[in-house]
Amino acid sequence: MHPSSKRRQKQRLTAGADGWTHVHTGPLPSSSSYHQLVGVLRPAEIPAACTVEILTPLFERASRDWHASSAAAELVRVLSKTAVAPPLATIDTVVCLGLGSVVDPRSRRCSMLQLAVLHSLIQLVQETHPLQAVLAQDPVFNHLDRAFLLSLGITVLDHPAALSSITPTALVYAPHAERSFMLPALKGTAPAVLVSNSFERMLSGSISTLLLAEERELATHFLSRYHSNPFPPYTPLDAAFNDVHVYCRKENLEEGRETGEKEVLSVANP
């Protein structure tokens, strides 16, 4: 059969019982069997002959495409729009959750793009000051994922070790991480910046009827403390950031404005 006549299997993002969102190819299993399947996640299989040297040009291409896009410039604008003290100025740690395997061909395109965006955020912070730690965590990472991420300066930790690094001075990057994981991870802490699924959609969309009272309370409290911006559309691969928002803690912005006002007054009245 000619390749063009074969039906392409669609990749779907599905929520696992452990709180992560995963890529699934082909027909979806029933809810109960799927939860049993991902109850204990395993590292992704490594395709034959796949190496760090093969992954590197794929990452470089994804990075070039991202940096050349209008979405990249808009994301920088969102994070830098407070001229005196943008939220990035307070960050000393970056925590990436649920990236997915860049080795697994089923998730590689989406995960590689999300990794390229993460790397651009790391570089943006490091333009002004060094980071103390850049961490990633996902149960599906295999040893090649770990080696490749380490080549980019990203240390992989086993679940749930990275969660202790979600502090008020952290940037948390978790596009499409499931609510049953993200909400408990944010309980009792408030990172400087969070890139994740929309909390607004969680509270007002069709999923809102499924929320537990504690989940609703956590999401509502979170939104009261953050400025929210939709992630800029990236048309070459909309699914990678569909329904994702960028949240900047209001405290950072308010402190920046206050500092700016004091600086202006000191200049005007030496």
Short mmCIF file of N, CA, C and O in Angstrom, two decimals, residues 127-219:
data_model
loop_
_atom_site.label_atom_id
_atom_site.label_comp_id
_atom_site.label_asym_id
_atom_site.label_seq_id
_atom_site.Cartn_x
_atom_site.Cartn_y
_atom_site.Cartn_z
N GLU A 127 19.72 35.89 30.96
CA GLU A 127 20.25 37.14 30.39
C GLU A 127 20.54 38.16 31.48
O GLU A 127 21.38 39.04 31.31
N THR A 128 19.83 38.07 32.61
CA THR A 128 20.00 39.06 33.67
C THR A 128 20.67 38.50 34.92
O THR A 128 21.34 39.22 35.64
N HIS A 129 20.49 37.19 35.20
CA HIS A 129 21.10 36.62 36.40
C HIS A 129 21.13 35.10 36.28
O HIS A 129 20.33 34.51 35.56
N PRO A 130 22.06 34.47 36.99
CA PRO A 130 22.18 33.00 36.90
C PRO A 130 21.06 32.31 37.67
O PRO A 130 20.49 32.86 38.61
N LEU A 131 20.77 31.09 37.26
CA LEU A 131 19.79 30.27 37.96
C LEU A 131 20.50 29.31 38.91
O LEU A 131 21.58 28.81 38.61
N GLN A 132 19.87 29.06 40.03
CA GLN A 132 20.43 28.09 40.98
C GLN A 132 20.19 26.66 40.53
O GLN A 132 21.01 25.78 40.77
N ALA A 133 19.02 26.42 39.89
CA ALA A 133 18.69 25.06 39.46
C ALA A 133 17.68 25.08 38.33
O ALA A 133 16.80 25.94 38.29
N VAL A 134 17.83 24.14 37.40
CA VAL A 134 16.85 23.91 36.34
C VAL A 134 16.51 22.42 36.40
O VAL A 134 17.37 21.57 36.15
N LEU A 135 15.27 22.11 36.75
CA LEU A 135 14.87 20.75 37.06
C LEU A 135 13.72 20.29 36.18
O LEU A 135 12.90 21.11 35.74
N ALA A 136 13.64 19.00 35.92
CA ALA A 136 12.53 18.43 35.17
C ALA A 136 12.13 17.11 35.81
O ALA A 136 12.96 16.41 36.40
N GLN A 137 10.84 16.79 35.66
CA GLN A 137 10.32 15.58 36.28
C GLN A 137 9.17 15.03 35.43
O GLN A 137 8.25 15.75 35.08
N ASP A 138 9.26 13.78 35.08
CA ASP A 138 8.17 13.08 34.40
C ASP A 138 8.48 11.59 34.49
O ASP A 138 9.58 11.16 34.14
N PRO A 139 7.53 10.79 34.96
CA PRO A 139 7.79 9.34 35.09
C PRO A 139 8.12 8.65 33.78
O PRO A 139 8.69 7.55 33.81
N VAL A 140 7.80 9.25 32.63
CA VAL A 140 8.07 8.57 31.36
C VAL A 140 9.48 8.83 30.83
O VAL A 140 9.87 8.23 29.82
N PHE A 141 10.25 9.69 31.48
CA PHE A 141 11.62 9.91 31.02
C PHE A 141 12.43 8.62 31.10
O PHE A 141 12.42 7.93 32.13
N ASN A 142 13.14 8.32 30.02
CA ASN A 142 14.07 7.19 30.03
C ASN A 142 15.50 7.72 30.15
O ASN A 142 15.71 8.93 30.25
N HIS A 143 16.49 6.82 30.12
CA HIS A 143 17.86 7.28 30.35
C HIS A 143 18.35 8.18 29.22
O HIS A 143 19.18 9.07 29.44
N LEU A 144 17.80 8.02 28.00
CA LEU A 144 18.21 8.90 26.91
C LEU A 144 17.57 10.28 27.05
O LEU A 144 18.22 11.30 26.78
N ASP A 145 16.31 10.34 27.49
CA ASP A 145 15.69 11.63 27.81
C ASP A 145 16.54 12.37 28.84
O ASP A 145 16.82 13.57 28.71
N ARG A 146 16.94 11.65 29.88
CA ARG A 146 17.72 12.25 30.95
C ARG A 146 19.06 12.78 30.43
O ARG A 146 19.47 13.89 30.78
N ALA A 147 19.72 11.99 29.59
CA ALA A 147 21.01 12.41 29.05
C ALA A 147 20.86 13.62 28.15
O ALA A 147 21.68 14.55 28.19
N PHE A 148 19.81 13.62 27.33
CA PHE A 148 19.62 14.75 26.42
C PHE A 148 19.28 16.02 27.20
O PHE A 148 19.83 17.10 26.91
N LEU A 149 18.40 15.92 28.17
CA LEU A 149 18.05 17.09 28.97
C LEU A 149 19.27 17.61 29.73
O LEU A 149 19.48 18.82 29.84
N LEU A 150 20.09 16.69 30.24
CA LEU A 150 21.30 17.11 30.95
C LEU A 150 22.25 17.85 30.02
O LEU A 150 22.93 18.79 30.44
N SER A 151 22.28 17.48 28.73
CA SER A 151 23.14 18.17 27.77
C SER A 151 22.70 19.62 27.58
O SER A 151 23.47 20.46 27.12
N LEU A 152 21.45 19.91 27.94
CA LEU A 152 20.93 21.28 27.87
C LEU A 152 20.98 21.98 29.22
O LEU A 152 20.44 23.09 29.37
N GLY A 153 21.58 21.33 30.21
CA GLY A 153 21.69 21.94 31.53
C GLY A 153 20.48 21.71 32.41
O GLY A 153 20.29 22.42 33.40
N ILE A 154 19.66 20.71 32.09
CA ILE A 154 18.43 20.42 32.84
C ILE A 154 18.62 19.10 33.58
O ILE A 154 18.88 18.07 32.98
N THR A 155 18.46 19.13 34.89
CA THR A 155 18.61 17.95 35.73
C THR A 155 17.27 17.27 35.94
O THR A 155 16.29 17.92 36.34
N VAL A 156 17.18 15.99 35.67
CA VAL A 156 15.95 15.24 35.85
C VAL A 156 15.91 14.63 37.24
O VAL A 156 16.88 13.99 37.68
N LEU A 157 14.80 14.83 37.94
CA LEU A 157 14.59 14.24 39.25
C LEU A 157 13.45 13.23 39.18
O LEU A 157 12.56 13.35 38.35
N ASP A 158 13.48 12.26 40.07
CA ASP A 158 12.40 11.29 40.15
C ASP A 158 11.22 11.90 40.89
O ASP A 158 11.39 12.67 41.84
N HIS A 159 10.02 11.52 40.46
CA HIS A 159 8.80 11.98 41.13
C HIS A 159 8.80 11.48 42.57
O HIS A 159 9.13 10.31 42.83
N PRO A 160 8.48 12.33 43.56
CA PRO A 160 8.01 13.72 43.44
C PRO A 160 9.05 14.74 43.85
O PRO A 160 8.71 15.82 44.36
N ALA A 161 10.35 14.45 43.68
CA ALA A 161 11.42 15.28 44.25
C ALA A 161 11.38 16.73 43.79
O ALA A 161 11.70 17.64 44.57
N ALA A 162 10.97 16.99 42.54
CA ALA A 162 10.99 18.37 42.02
C ALA A 162 9.95 19.26 42.69
O ALA A 162 10.08 20.49 42.66
N LEU A 163 8.93 18.66 43.28
CA LEU A 163 7.84 19.47 43.83
C LEU A 163 8.31 20.34 44.99
O LEU A 163 7.77 21.42 45.21
N SER A 164 9.33 19.89 45.71
CA SER A 164 9.83 20.69 46.83
C SER A 164 10.52 21.96 46.36
O SER A 164 10.78 22.87 47.16
N SER A 165 10.83 22.05 45.06
CA SER A 165 11.47 23.25 44.51
C SER A 165 10.48 24.25 43.96
O SER A 165 10.88 25.28 43.41
N ILE A 166 9.18 23.98 44.10
CA ILE A 166 8.15 24.95 43.70
C ILE A 166 8.01 25.96 44.83
O ILE A 166 7.26 25.76 45.79
N THR A 167 8.76 27.02 44.75
CA THR A 167 8.83 28.05 45.78
C THR A 167 8.41 29.38 45.18
O THR A 167 8.20 29.50 43.96
N PRO A 168 8.30 30.44 45.99
CA PRO A 168 7.94 31.76 45.46
C PRO A 168 8.95 32.34 44.47
O PRO A 168 8.65 33.33 43.80
N THR A 169 10.14 31.74 44.38
CA THR A 169 11.15 32.23 43.43
C THR A 169 11.34 31.27 42.26
O THR A 169 12.37 31.30 41.61
N ALA A 170 10.33 30.45 42.00
CA ALA A 170 10.43 29.47 40.92
C ALA A 170 9.55 29.85 39.74
O ALA A 170 8.50 30.47 39.89
N LEU A 171 10.01 29.48 38.55
CA LEU A 171 9.18 29.46 37.35
C LEU A 171 8.80 28.00 37.13
O LEU A 171 9.68 27.16 36.98
N VAL A 172 7.51 27.72 37.14
CA VAL A 172 7.02 26.36 36.94
C VAL A 172 6.44 26.25 35.54
O VAL A 172 5.54 27.00 35.16
N TYR A 173 6.96 25.33 34.78
CA TYR A 173 6.58 25.14 33.38
C TYR A 173 5.91 23.78 33.26
O TYR A 173 6.57 22.74 33.38
N ALA A 174 4.58 23.79 33.08
CA ALA A 174 3.84 22.53 33.11
C ALA A 174 2.66 22.56 32.14
O ALA A 174 1.51 22.37 32.54
N PRO A 175 2.91 22.82 30.84
CA PRO A 175 1.79 22.83 29.90
C PRO A 175 1.12 21.47 29.82
O PRO A 175 1.79 20.45 29.64
N HIS A 176 -0.19 21.48 30.03
CA HIS A 176 -1.03 20.28 29.94
C HIS A 176 -0.86 19.29 31.08
O HIS A 176 -1.32 18.15 30.97
N ALA A 177 -0.21 19.68 32.17
CA ALA A 177 -0.21 18.82 33.35
C ALA A 177 -1.63 18.80 33.92
O ALA A 177 -2.30 19.83 33.97
N GLU A 178 -2.10 17.65 34.32
CA GLU A 178 -3.48 17.48 34.74
C GLU A 178 -3.76 18.14 36.08
O GLU A 178 -2.89 18.25 36.95
N ARG A 179 -4.99 18.59 36.26
CA ARG A 179 -5.36 19.34 37.47
C ARG A 179 -5.16 18.52 38.74
O ARG A 179 -4.80 19.07 39.79
N SER A 180 -5.42 17.22 38.68
CA SER A 180 -5.29 16.38 39.87
C SER A 180 -3.86 16.31 40.36
O SER A 180 -3.60 15.88 41.49
N PHE A 181 -2.92 16.71 39.50
CA PHE A 181 -1.52 16.80 39.91
C PHE A 181 -1.14 18.24 40.26
O PHE A 181 -0.52 18.51 41.28
N MET A 182 -1.54 19.20 39.39
CA MET A 182 -1.10 20.58 39.55
C MET A 182 -1.66 21.24 40.80
O MET A 182 -0.95 21.95 41.51
N LEU A 183 -2.94 21.05 41.08
CA LEU A 183 -3.54 21.74 42.22
C LEU A 183 -2.90 21.34 43.54
O LEU A 183 -2.51 22.22 44.33
N PRO A 184 -2.72 20.06 43.82
CA PRO A 184 -2.01 19.71 45.05
C PRO A 184 -0.57 20.22 45.07
O PRO A 184 -0.05 20.60 46.12
N ALA A 185 0.09 20.25 43.91
CA ALA A 185 1.48 20.71 43.85
C ALA A 185 1.59 22.19 44.22
O ALA A 185 2.62 22.64 44.71
N LEU A 186 0.53 22.96 43.95
CA LEU A 186 0.54 24.40 44.23
C LEU A 186 0.00 24.73 45.61
O LEU A 186 0.06 25.90 46.02
N LYS A 187 -0.51 23.76 46.30
CA LYS A 187 -1.09 24.02 47.61
C LYS A 187 -0.02 24.48 48.59
O LYS A 187 0.99 23.82 48.79
N GLY A 188 -0.24 25.64 49.17
CA GLY A 188 0.70 26.17 50.16
C GLY A 188 1.89 26.89 49.58
O GLY A 188 2.79 27.29 50.33
N THR A 189 1.94 27.08 48.27
CA THR A 189 3.04 27.81 47.66
C THR A 189 2.53 28.65 46.51
O THR A 189 1.40 28.46 46.05
N ALA A 190 3.33 29.59 46.05
CA ALA A 190 2.92 30.49 44.96
C ALA A 190 4.14 30.84 44.13
O ALA A 190 4.86 31.80 44.42
N PRO A 191 4.43 30.07 43.08
CA PRO A 191 5.60 30.36 42.25
C PRO A 191 5.50 31.73 41.59
O PRO A 191 4.39 32.26 41.40
N ALA A 192 6.63 32.30 41.24
CA ALA A 192 6.63 33.62 40.61
C ALA A 192 5.89 33.59 39.28
O ALA A 192 5.13 34.50 38.95
N VAL A 193 6.12 32.53 38.51
CA VAL A 193 5.49 32.37 37.19
C VAL A 193 5.07 30.91 37.04
O VAL A 193 5.80 30.00 37.44
N LEU A 194 3.89 30.72 36.47
CA LEU A 194 3.42 29.37 36.16
C LEU A 194 2.90 29.35 34.73
O LEU A 194 2.11 30.21 34.32
N VAL A 195 3.36 28.38 33.95
CA VAL A 195 2.84 28.14 32.60
C VAL A 195 2.10 26.81 32.68
O VAL A 195 2.72 25.75 32.87
N SER A 196 0.78 26.86 32.56
CA SER A 196 -0.01 25.64 32.75
C SER A 196 -1.35 25.78 32.05
O SER A 196 -1.68 26.83 31.48
N ASN A 197 -2.16 24.73 32.14
CA ASN A 197 -3.51 24.80 31.61
C ASN A 197 -4.30 25.90 32.30
O ASN A 197 -4.02 26.28 33.44
N SER A 198 -5.32 26.39 31.62
CA SER A 198 -6.10 27.53 32.08
C SER A 198 -6.91 27.19 33.33
O SER A 198 -7.75 26.28 33.32
N PHE A 199 -6.67 27.94 34.40
CA PHE A 199 -7.48 27.80 35.60
C PHE A 199 -8.87 28.39 35.36
O PHE A 199 -9.85 27.93 35.95
N GLU A 200 -8.95 29.41 34.52
CA GLU A 200 -10.26 29.99 34.19
C GLU A 200 -11.15 28.96 33.52
O GLU A 200 -12.34 28.83 33.86
N ARG A 201 -10.59 28.22 32.57
CA ARG A 201 -11.37 27.18 31.90
C ARG A 201 -11.76 26.08 32.88
O ARG A 201 -12.85 25.50 32.80
N MET A 202 -10.86 25.78 33.80
CA MET A 202 -11.15 24.77 34.80
C MET A 202 -12.39 25.13 35.61
O MET A 202 -13.23 24.28 35.91
N LEU A 203 -12.51 26.42 35.95
CA LEU A 203 -13.60 26.86 36.82
C LEU A 203 -14.90 27.14 36.07
O LEU A 203 -15.97 27.06 36.65
N SER A 204 -14.81 27.47 34.79
CA SER A 204 -16.01 27.86 34.06
C SER A 204 -16.37 26.94 32.90
O SER A 204 -17.48 27.03 32.36
N GLY A 205 -15.46 26.05 32.51
CA GLY A 205 -15.73 25.16 31.38
C GLY A 205 -16.51 23.93 31.79
O GLY A 205 -16.98 23.81 32.94
N SER A 206 -16.63 23.00 30.86
CA SER A 206 -17.42 21.80 31.12
C SER A 206 -16.85 20.96 32.26
O SER A 206 -17.59 20.27 32.96
N ILE A 207 -15.55 21.07 32.48
CA ILE A 207 -14.92 20.28 33.54
C ILE A 207 -15.30 20.78 34.93
O ILE A 207 -15.13 20.08 35.92
N SER A 208 -15.82 22.01 35.01
CA SER A 208 -16.11 22.62 36.31
C SER A 208 -17.09 21.78 37.14
O SER A 208 -17.04 21.78 38.37
N THR A 209 -17.97 21.06 36.46
CA THR A 209 -18.95 20.26 37.19
C THR A 209 -18.31 19.04 37.85
O THR A 209 -18.93 18.40 38.70
N LEU A 210 -17.08 18.72 37.45
CA LEU A 210 -16.40 17.56 38.01
C LEU A 210 -15.46 17.93 39.16
O LEU A 210 -14.90 17.04 39.80
N LEU A 211 -15.29 19.22 39.40
CA LEU A 211 -14.34 19.66 40.42
C LEU A 211 -14.81 19.32 41.82
O LEU A 211 -16.00 19.48 42.16
N LEU A 212 -13.89 18.87 42.65
CA LEU A 212 -14.18 18.73 44.06
C LEU A 212 -14.16 20.11 44.70
O LEU A 212 -13.57 21.05 44.18
N ALA A 213 -14.79 20.25 45.85
CA ALA A 213 -14.86 21.55 46.54
C ALA A 213 -13.46 22.09 46.82
O ALA A 213 -13.19 23.29 46.65
N GLU A 214 -12.54 21.22 47.24
CA GLU A 214 -11.17 21.66 47.54
C GLU A 214 -10.46 22.12 46.27
O GLU A 214 -9.71 23.10 46.29
N GLU A 215 -10.70 21.42 45.15
CA GLU A 215 -10.09 21.83 43.89
C GLU A 215 -10.58 23.21 43.46
O GLU A 215 -9.80 24.05 43.02
N ARG A 216 -11.87 23.43 43.59
CA ARG A 216 -12.43 24.74 43.23
C ARG A 216 -11.85 25.84 44.11
O ARG A 216 -11.51 26.92 43.64
N GLU A 217 -11.73 25.55 45.39
CA GLU A 217 -11.17 26.53 46.33
C GLU A 217 -9.72 26.85 45.99
O GLU A 217 -9.31 28.02 45.98
N LEU A 218 -8.92 25.83 45.69
CA LEU A 218 -7.52 26.03 45.35
C LEU A 218 -7.38 26.85 44.07
O LEU A 218 -6.56 27.77 43.99
N ALA A 219 -8.18 26.52 43.04
CA ALA A 219 -8.10 27.23 41.77
C ALA A 219 -8.54 28.68 41.91
O ALA A 219 -7.93 29.59 41.34
#
